[in-house]
Amino acid sequence: MTETPATVIPLPAPVLLPIEGEAAFFPVRRVYCVGRNYADHAIEMGHDPSREPPFFFQKNPDNLLVSGDFPYPPLSSDVHHEVELVIALRSGGADIPAERALDCIYGYGVGIDFTRRDLQGEAKKLGRPWEIGKAFEHSAPVSALVPATQVGHPDKGGIWLMRNGEAAQRGDLQQMIWKVPEIIAELSKLFTLAPGDIILTGTPAGVGPVARGDRITCAVDGVATLVLNVV
């Protein structure tokens, strides 16, 4: 048995996501996000979806939130919700062919890419990275994962978010510009993917601000539901 090496500070706690109906957890390695992957949202954000190749950014594993409360972050007065299908990988590699990509998937969930839109907008104007707008604490609430052996590989079906009981975002997975196998294939050209990687796949139109006291309910129909409070 290999002993754990001594460290000069305590090891960081692993990031573990619950699995629906399982006692075991899913350990997270990296978190990737796909930008502007629904045509209506790309238009909503002022871009032409017909001419834009996929692009990616990252959140940190410990940005994932599995409790029922989202703490409104500091230094922002314009935080937006973006509901997304979540992919969890059980295997990976580099230059994965699209026709083999689904074999890499452990399961699916639903999540929210919370964005400090004011800080992101300022970073864009200055030509700076987006991390301050995207990779802040608790910025990616996610549901429990559901194994693909239970739900298959969803490529159509509703994805939606309600704020205080009123519809805010609604789309369909088949509206994704880059489909799940293509996302994995394209991402693996840029990074070597591995077991434990999480991918947020983009959001439909209707993104908008949240405020303290809001109640958020979102889902990918037939896959997972997530309910949280903004505090």
PDB file of C-alpha atoms in Angstrom:
ATOM      1  CA  MET A   1       0.000   0.000   0.000  1.00  0.00           C
ATOM      2  CA  THR A   2       1.325   3.450  -0.977  1.00  0.00           C
ATOM      3  CA  GLU A   3       1.473   5.883   1.914  1.00  0.00           C
ATOM      4  CA  THR A   4       0.192   9.423   1.502  1.00  0.00           C
ATOM      5  CA  PRO A   5       3.192  11.781   1.341  1.00  0.00           C
ATOM      6  CA  ALA A   6       3.648  14.190   4.211  1.00  0.00           C
ATOM      7  CA  THR A   7       2.514  17.746   3.426  1.00  0.00           C
ATOM      8  CA  VAL A   8       3.487  21.052   4.993  1.00  0.00           C
ATOM      9  CA  ILE A   9      -0.163  22.170   5.144  1.00  0.00           C
ATOM     10  CA  PRO A  10      -3.341  20.039   5.309  1.00  0.00           C
ATOM     11  CA  LEU A  11      -4.466  18.502   2.027  1.00  0.00           C
ATOM     12  CA  PRO A  12      -7.445  20.322   0.456  1.00  0.00           C
ATOM     13  CA  ALA A  13     -10.735  18.529   0.937  1.00  0.00           C
ATOM     14  CA  PRO A  14     -11.788  16.591  -2.180  1.00  0.00           C
ATOM     15  CA  VAL A  15     -14.771  17.933  -4.119  1.00  0.00           C
ATOM     16  CA  LEU A  16     -17.407  15.193  -4.161  1.00  0.00           C
ATOM     17  CA  LEU A  17     -20.761  15.291  -5.943  1.00  0.00           C
ATOM     18  CA  PRO A  18     -23.670  13.132  -4.779  1.00  0.00           C
ATOM     19  CA  ILE A  19     -25.059  10.465  -7.095  1.00  0.00           C
ATOM     20  CA  GLU A  20     -28.804   9.878  -7.174  1.00  0.00           C
ATOM     21  CA  GLY A  21     -29.637   6.676  -5.309  1.00  0.00           C
ATOM     22  CA  GLU A  22     -25.999   5.847  -4.503  1.00  0.00           C
ATOM     23  CA  ALA A  23     -23.981   5.960  -1.293  1.00  0.00           C
ATOM     24  CA  ALA A  24     -20.760   6.596  -3.239  1.00  0.00           C
ATOM     25  CA  PHE A  25     -19.786  10.044  -4.529  1.00  0.00           C
ATOM     26  CA  PHE A  26     -18.320  11.373  -7.778  1.00  0.00           C
ATOM     27  CA  PRO A  27     -14.867  12.966  -7.273  1.00  0.00           C
ATOM     28  CA  VAL A  28     -14.313  16.132  -9.316  1.00  0.00           C
ATOM     29  CA  ARG A  29     -11.067  16.859 -11.147  1.00  0.00           C
ATOM     30  CA  ARG A  30     -11.758  19.888 -13.376  1.00  0.00           C
ATOM     31  CA  VAL A  31     -14.765  21.990 -14.407  1.00  0.00           C
ATOM     32  CA  TYR A  32     -15.109  23.128 -18.019  1.00  0.00           C
ATOM     33  CA  CYS A  33     -17.838  25.406 -19.407  1.00  0.00           C
ATOM     34  CA  VAL A  34     -19.019  26.001 -22.979  1.00  0.00           C
ATOM     35  CA  GLY A  35     -19.797  29.582 -23.940  1.00  0.00           C
ATOM     36  CA  ARG A  36     -22.814  30.661 -26.010  1.00  0.00           C
ATOM     37  CA  ASN A  37     -23.905  27.178 -27.099  1.00  0.00           C
ATOM     38  CA  TYR A  38     -27.597  27.959 -27.741  1.00  0.00           C
ATOM     39  CA  ALA A  39     -28.420  30.129 -30.767  1.00  0.00           C
ATOM     40  CA  ASP A  40     -31.029  32.266 -28.982  1.00  0.00           C
ATOM     41  CA  HIS A  41     -28.648  32.957 -26.104  1.00  0.00           C
ATOM     42  CA  ALA A  42     -25.815  33.868 -28.491  1.00  0.00           C
ATOM     43  CA  ILE A  43     -28.138  36.365 -30.181  1.00  0.00           C
ATOM     44  CA  GLU A  44     -29.299  37.593 -26.767  1.00  0.00           C
ATOM     45  CA  MET A  45     -25.664  38.342 -25.894  1.00  0.00           C
ATOM     46  CA  GLY A  46     -25.057  40.176 -29.186  1.00  0.00           C
ATOM     47  CA  HIS A  47     -23.268  37.470 -31.198  1.00  0.00           C
ATOM     48  CA  ASP A  48     -23.896  35.605 -34.454  1.00  0.00           C
ATOM     49  CA  PRO A  49     -24.238  31.869 -33.651  1.00  0.00           C
ATOM     50  CA  SER A  50     -23.906  30.774 -37.268  1.00  0.00           C
ATOM     51  CA  ARG A  51     -20.252  31.820 -37.507  1.00  0.00           C
ATOM     52  CA  GLU A  52     -18.814  31.168 -34.057  1.00  0.00           C
ATOM     53  CA  PRO A  53     -16.761  28.049 -33.255  1.00  0.00           C
ATOM     54  CA  PRO A  54     -17.085  26.624 -29.729  1.00  0.00           C
ATOM     55  CA  PHE A  55     -15.093  28.261 -26.972  1.00  0.00           C
ATOM     56  CA  PHE A  56     -14.447  27.180 -23.414  1.00  0.00           C
ATOM     57  CA  PHE A  57     -13.615  28.598 -20.014  1.00  0.00           C
ATOM     58  CA  GLN A  58     -13.132  27.007 -16.604  1.00  0.00           C
ATOM     59  CA  LYS A  59     -14.481  27.236 -13.107  1.00  0.00           C
ATOM     60  CA  ASN A  60     -12.701  25.745 -10.123  1.00  0.00           C
ATOM     61  CA  PRO A  61     -13.837  22.410  -8.672  1.00  0.00           C
ATOM     62  CA  ASP A  62     -14.543  24.046  -5.312  1.00  0.00           C
ATOM     63  CA  ASN A  63     -16.859  26.547  -7.031  1.00  0.00           C
ATOM     64  CA  LEU A  64     -19.388  23.695  -7.243  1.00  0.00           C
ATOM     65  CA  LEU A  65     -22.216  24.046  -4.724  1.00  0.00           C
ATOM     66  CA  VAL A  66     -24.351  21.125  -3.584  1.00  0.00           C
ATOM     67  CA  SER A  67     -26.352  22.783  -0.770  1.00  0.00           C
ATOM     68  CA  GLY A  68     -29.682  24.535  -1.099  1.00  0.00           C
ATOM     69  CA  ASP A  69     -28.413  28.093  -0.608  1.00  0.00           C
ATOM     70  CA  PHE A  70     -26.487  30.325  -3.027  1.00  0.00           C
ATOM     71  CA  PRO A  71     -24.777  33.188  -1.168  1.00  0.00           C
ATOM     72  CA  TYR A  72     -24.967  36.392  -3.210  1.00  0.00           C
ATOM     73  CA  PRO A  73     -21.330  37.283  -3.951  1.00  0.00           C
ATOM     74  CA  PRO A  74     -19.535  40.475  -2.946  1.00  0.00           C
ATOM     75  CA  LEU A  75     -18.361  43.234  -5.298  1.00  0.00           C
ATOM     76  CA  SER A  76     -21.291  42.756  -7.684  1.00  0.00           C
ATOM     77  CA  SER A  77     -24.793  44.129  -8.077  1.00  0.00           C
ATOM     78  CA  ASP A  78     -25.696  42.215 -11.257  1.00  0.00           C
ATOM     79  CA  VAL A  79     -25.491  38.422 -10.817  1.00  0.00           C
ATOM     80  CA  HIS A  80     -27.179  36.375 -13.568  1.00  0.00           C
ATOM     81  CA  HIS A  81     -28.479  32.796 -13.659  1.00  0.00           C
ATOM     82  CA  GLU A  82     -27.581  30.451 -16.557  1.00  0.00           C
ATOM     83  CA  VAL A  83     -29.120  26.958 -16.367  1.00  0.00           C
ATOM     84  CA  GLU A  84     -27.070  24.186 -18.016  1.00  0.00           C
ATOM     85  CA  LEU A  85     -26.949  20.447 -18.666  1.00  0.00           C
ATOM     86  CA  VAL A  86     -24.040  18.999 -16.660  1.00  0.00           C
ATOM     87  CA  ILE A  87     -21.853  16.145 -17.958  1.00  0.00           C
ATOM     88  CA  ALA A  88     -19.654  14.012 -15.671  1.00  0.00           C
ATOM     89  CA  LEU A  89     -16.846  12.005 -17.312  1.00  0.00           C
ATOM     90  CA  ARG A  90     -15.789   8.502 -16.291  1.00  0.00           C
ATOM     91  CA  SER A  91     -12.904   8.401 -18.798  1.00  0.00           C
ATOM     92  CA  GLY A  92     -11.085  10.804 -21.067  1.00  0.00           C
ATOM     93  CA  GLY A  93      -8.112  11.334 -23.316  1.00  0.00           C
ATOM     94  CA  ALA A  94      -6.891  13.683 -26.017  1.00  0.00           C
ATOM     95  CA  ASP A  95      -8.355  14.019 -29.525  1.00  0.00           C
ATOM     96  CA  ILE A  96     -11.391  11.899 -28.710  1.00  0.00           C
ATOM     97  CA  PRO A  97     -13.469  11.146 -31.848  1.00  0.00           C
ATOM     98  CA  ALA A  98     -17.045  12.412 -31.597  1.00  0.00           C
ATOM     99  CA  GLU A  99     -18.368   8.938 -32.342  1.00  0.00           C
ATOM    100  CA  ARG A 100     -16.588   7.616 -29.226  1.00  0.00           C
ATOM    101  CA  ALA A 101     -17.312  10.553 -26.929  1.00  0.00           C
ATOM    102  CA  LEU A 102     -20.462   9.211 -25.280  1.00  0.00           C
ATOM    103  CA  ASP A 103     -18.464   6.240 -23.978  1.00  0.00           C
ATOM    104  CA  CYS A 104     -16.561   8.699 -21.752  1.00  0.00           C
ATOM    105  CA  ILE A 105     -19.674   9.854 -19.870  1.00  0.00           C
ATOM    106  CA  TYR A 106     -20.551   8.621 -16.390  1.00  0.00           C
ATOM    107  CA  GLY A 107     -23.722  10.609 -15.976  1.00  0.00           C
ATOM    108  CA  TYR A 108     -25.643  13.866 -16.155  1.00  0.00           C
ATOM    109  CA  GLY A 109     -27.156  16.532 -13.955  1.00  0.00           C
ATOM    110  CA  VAL A 110     -28.399  20.104 -14.060  1.00  0.00           C
ATOM    111  CA  GLY A 111     -26.491  23.126 -12.833  1.00  0.00           C
ATOM    112  CA  ILE A 112     -26.364  26.909 -12.872  1.00  0.00           C
ATOM    113  CA  ASP A 113     -23.453  28.983 -14.113  1.00  0.00           C
ATOM    114  CA  PHE A 114     -23.917  32.048 -11.925  1.00  0.00           C
ATOM    115  CA  THR A 115     -22.144  35.043 -13.446  1.00  0.00           C
ATOM    116  CA  ARG A 116     -21.180  38.392 -11.968  1.00  0.00           C
ATOM    117  CA  ARG A 117     -22.285  40.075 -15.201  1.00  0.00           C
ATOM    118  CA  ASP A 118     -21.065  43.536 -14.259  1.00  0.00           C
ATOM    119  CA  LEU A 119     -17.555  42.282 -13.467  1.00  0.00           C
ATOM    120  CA  GLN A 120     -17.519  40.040 -16.553  1.00  0.00           C
ATOM    121  CA  GLY A 121     -18.600  42.964 -18.744  1.00  0.00           C
ATOM    122  CA  GLU A 122     -15.847  45.182 -17.389  1.00  0.00           C
ATOM    123  CA  ALA A 123     -13.266  42.457 -17.990  1.00  0.00           C
ATOM    124  CA  LYS A 124     -14.464  42.084 -21.592  1.00  0.00           C
ATOM    125  CA  LYS A 125     -14.121  45.814 -22.214  1.00  0.00           C
ATOM    126  CA  LEU A 126     -10.545  45.730 -20.930  1.00  0.00           C
ATOM    127  CA  GLY A 127      -9.633  42.546 -22.821  1.00  0.00           C
ATOM    128  CA  ARG A 128      -9.006  40.694 -19.574  1.00  0.00           C
ATOM    129  CA  PRO A 129      -9.895  37.118 -18.508  1.00  0.00           C
ATOM    130  CA  TRP A 130     -13.370  36.422 -17.131  1.00  0.00           C
ATOM    131  CA  GLU A 131     -12.448  34.588 -13.925  1.00  0.00           C
ATOM    132  CA  ILE A 132     -13.679  37.329 -11.597  1.00  0.00           C
ATOM    133  CA  GLY A 133     -17.097  37.089 -13.236  1.00  0.00           C
ATOM    134  CA  LYS A 134     -17.281  33.309 -13.517  1.00  0.00           C
ATOM    135  CA  ALA A 135     -15.026  31.467 -11.061  1.00  0.00           C
ATOM    136  CA  PHE A 136     -16.097  32.937  -7.736  1.00  0.00           C
ATOM    137  CA  GLU A 137     -17.124  30.998  -4.630  1.00  0.00           C
ATOM    138  CA  HIS A 138     -20.282  28.863  -4.956  1.00  0.00           C
ATOM    139  CA  SER A 139     -20.804  30.047  -8.561  1.00  0.00           C
ATOM    140  CA  ALA A 140     -21.822  26.625  -9.903  1.00  0.00           C
ATOM    141  CA  PRO A 141     -24.657  24.942  -7.984  1.00  0.00           C
ATOM    142  CA  VAL A 142     -25.256  21.418  -9.303  1.00  0.00           C
ATOM    143  CA  SER A 143     -27.773  18.673  -8.712  1.00  0.00           C
ATOM    144  CA  ALA A 144     -26.989  15.121  -7.762  1.00  0.00           C
ATOM    145  CA  LEU A 145     -25.654  13.233 -10.778  1.00  0.00           C
ATOM    146  CA  VAL A 146     -27.721  10.554 -12.498  1.00  0.00           C
ATOM    147  CA  PRO A 147     -25.767   7.719 -14.186  1.00  0.00           C
ATOM    148  CA  ALA A 148     -26.126   7.382 -17.939  1.00  0.00           C
ATOM    149  CA  THR A 149     -27.051   3.756 -17.316  1.00  0.00           C
ATOM    150  CA  GLN A 150     -30.331   5.123 -15.898  1.00  0.00           C
ATOM    151  CA  VAL A 151     -31.145   8.064 -18.204  1.00  0.00           C
ATOM    152  CA  GLY A 152     -29.241   7.218 -21.376  1.00  0.00           C
ATOM    153  CA  HIS A 153     -27.667  10.099 -23.285  1.00  0.00           C
ATOM    154  CA  PRO A 154     -30.270  12.889 -23.563  1.00  0.00           C
ATOM    155  CA  ASP A 155     -30.076  14.852 -26.803  1.00  0.00           C
ATOM    156  CA  LYS A 156     -33.512  16.483 -26.651  1.00  0.00           C
ATOM    157  CA  GLY A 157     -35.947  17.562 -23.963  1.00  0.00           C
ATOM    158  CA  GLY A 158     -36.709  20.653 -21.962  1.00  0.00           C
ATOM    159  CA  ILE A 159     -34.142  22.639 -20.018  1.00  0.00           C
ATOM    160  CA  TRP A 160     -35.627  25.424 -17.910  1.00  0.00           C
ATOM    161  CA  LEU A 161     -35.313  27.732 -14.927  1.00  0.00           C
ATOM    162  CA  MET A 162     -37.987  29.440 -12.837  1.00  0.00           C
ATOM    163  CA  ARG A 163     -37.374  32.399 -10.538  1.00  0.00           C
ATOM    164  CA  ASN A 164     -39.899  32.857  -7.721  1.00  0.00           C
ATOM    165  CA  GLY A 165     -42.370  30.644  -9.553  1.00  0.00           C
ATOM    166  CA  GLU A 166     -42.162  32.540 -12.849  1.00  0.00           C
ATOM    167  CA  ALA A 167     -40.594  31.160 -16.024  1.00  0.00           C
ATOM    168  CA  ALA A 168     -37.251  32.789 -16.830  1.00  0.00           C
ATOM    169  CA  GLN A 169     -35.368  30.377 -19.111  1.00  0.00           C
ATOM    170  CA  ARG A 170     -36.773  27.625 -21.299  1.00  0.00           C
ATOM    171  CA  GLY A 171     -35.134  25.764 -24.150  1.00  0.00           C
ATOM    172  CA  ASP A 172     -34.549  22.285 -25.509  1.00  0.00           C
ATOM    173  CA  LEU A 173     -31.335  20.276 -25.553  1.00  0.00           C
ATOM    174  CA  GLN A 174     -31.701  19.796 -29.300  1.00  0.00           C
ATOM    175  CA  GLN A 175     -31.176  23.568 -29.683  1.00  0.00           C
ATOM    176  CA  MET A 176     -27.524  23.239 -28.655  1.00  0.00           C
ATOM    177  CA  ILE A 177     -25.263  24.465 -31.456  1.00  0.00           C
ATOM    178  CA  TRP A 178     -22.550  21.979 -30.462  1.00  0.00           C
ATOM    179  CA  LYS A 179     -24.001  18.653 -29.307  1.00  0.00           C
ATOM    180  CA  VAL A 180     -22.636  16.660 -26.387  1.00  0.00           C
ATOM    181  CA  PRO A 181     -20.344  14.345 -28.447  1.00  0.00           C
ATOM    182  CA  GLU A 182     -18.991  17.352 -30.360  1.00  0.00           C
ATOM    183  CA  ILE A 183     -18.357  19.298 -27.153  1.00  0.00           C
ATOM    184  CA  ILE A 184     -16.255  16.451 -25.754  1.00  0.00           C
ATOM    185  CA  ALA A 185     -14.409  15.986 -29.060  1.00  0.00           C
ATOM    186  CA  GLU A 186     -13.613  19.694 -29.441  1.00  0.00           C
ATOM    187  CA  LEU A 187     -12.628  20.132 -25.793  1.00  0.00           C
ATOM    188  CA  SER A 188     -10.292  17.126 -25.990  1.00  0.00           C
ATOM    189  CA  LYS A 189      -8.366  18.844 -28.790  1.00  0.00           C
ATOM    190  CA  LEU A 190      -7.429  21.584 -26.323  1.00  0.00           C
ATOM    191  CA  PHE A 191      -7.113  19.648 -23.047  1.00  0.00           C
ATOM    192  CA  THR A 192      -6.450  16.059 -22.052  1.00  0.00           C
ATOM    193  CA  LEU A 193      -9.727  15.046 -20.439  1.00  0.00           C
ATOM    194  CA  ALA A 194      -9.797  12.606 -17.526  1.00  0.00           C
ATOM    195  CA  PRO A 195     -12.150  10.783 -15.150  1.00  0.00           C
ATOM    196  CA  GLY A 196     -13.727  13.263 -12.760  1.00  0.00           C
ATOM    197  CA  ASP A 197     -14.028  16.108 -15.246  1.00  0.00           C
ATOM    198  CA  ILE A 198     -17.303  18.065 -15.258  1.00  0.00           C
ATOM    199  CA  ILE A 199     -18.603  19.946 -18.315  1.00  0.00           C
ATOM    200  CA  LEU A 200     -21.326  22.607 -18.249  1.00  0.00           C
ATOM    201  CA  THR A 201     -22.753  22.662 -21.766  1.00  0.00           C
ATOM    202  CA  GLY A 202     -24.181  26.156 -22.268  1.00  0.00           C
ATOM    203  CA  THR A 203     -27.442  27.934 -21.506  1.00  0.00           C
ATOM    204  CA  PRO A 204     -30.622  28.804 -23.430  1.00  0.00           C
ATOM    205  CA  ALA A 205     -31.983  32.346 -23.746  1.00  0.00           C
ATOM    206  CA  GLY A 206     -33.591  34.167 -20.851  1.00  0.00           C
ATOM    207  CA  VAL A 207     -30.610  34.702 -18.564  1.00  0.00           C
ATOM    208  CA  GLY A 208     -31.273  37.398 -16.020  1.00  0.00           C
ATOM    209  CA  PRO A 209     -30.482  38.817 -12.595  1.00  0.00           C
ATOM    210  CA  VAL A 210     -31.133  37.264  -9.212  1.00  0.00           C
ATOM    211  CA  ALA A 211     -31.511  38.960  -5.846  1.00  0.00           C
ATOM    212  CA  ARG A 212     -31.313  37.918  -2.223  1.00  0.00           C
ATOM    213  CA  GLY A 213     -34.520  36.190  -1.239  1.00  0.00           C
ATOM    214  CA  ASP A 214     -35.124  34.642  -4.683  1.00  0.00           C
ATOM    215  CA  ARG A 215     -36.173  31.008  -4.981  1.00  0.00           C
ATOM    216  CA  ILE A 216     -34.688  29.265  -8.032  1.00  0.00           C
ATOM    217  CA  THR A 217     -35.943  25.994  -9.502  1.00  0.00           C
ATOM    218  CA  CYS A 218     -34.332  24.529 -12.611  1.00  0.00           C
ATOM    219  CA  ALA A 219     -34.282  21.201 -14.410  1.00  0.00           C
ATOM    220  CA  VAL A 220     -33.374  19.147 -17.414  1.00  0.00           C
ATOM    221  CA  ASP A 221     -36.572  17.201 -17.987  1.00  0.00           C
ATOM    222  CA  GLY A 222     -36.170  13.492 -17.370  1.00  0.00           C
ATOM    223  CA  VAL A 223     -32.682  13.970 -15.903  1.00  0.00           C
ATOM    224  CA  ALA A 224     -32.468  16.114 -12.760  1.00  0.00           C
ATOM    225  CA  THR A 225     -33.951  19.032 -10.832  1.00  0.00           C
ATOM    226  CA  LEU A 226     -32.222  21.617  -8.632  1.00  0.00           C
ATOM    227  CA  VAL A 227     -33.866  23.978  -6.125  1.00  0.00           C
ATOM    228  CA  LEU A 228     -31.993  26.693  -4.256  1.00  0.00           C
ATOM    229  CA  ASN A 229     -32.413  29.953  -2.394  1.00  0.00           C
ATOM    230  CA  VAL A 230     -30.400  33.120  -3.010  1.00  0.00           C
ATOM    231  CA  VAL A 231     -29.238  34.381   0.387  1.00  0.00           C
TER     232      VAL A 231
END
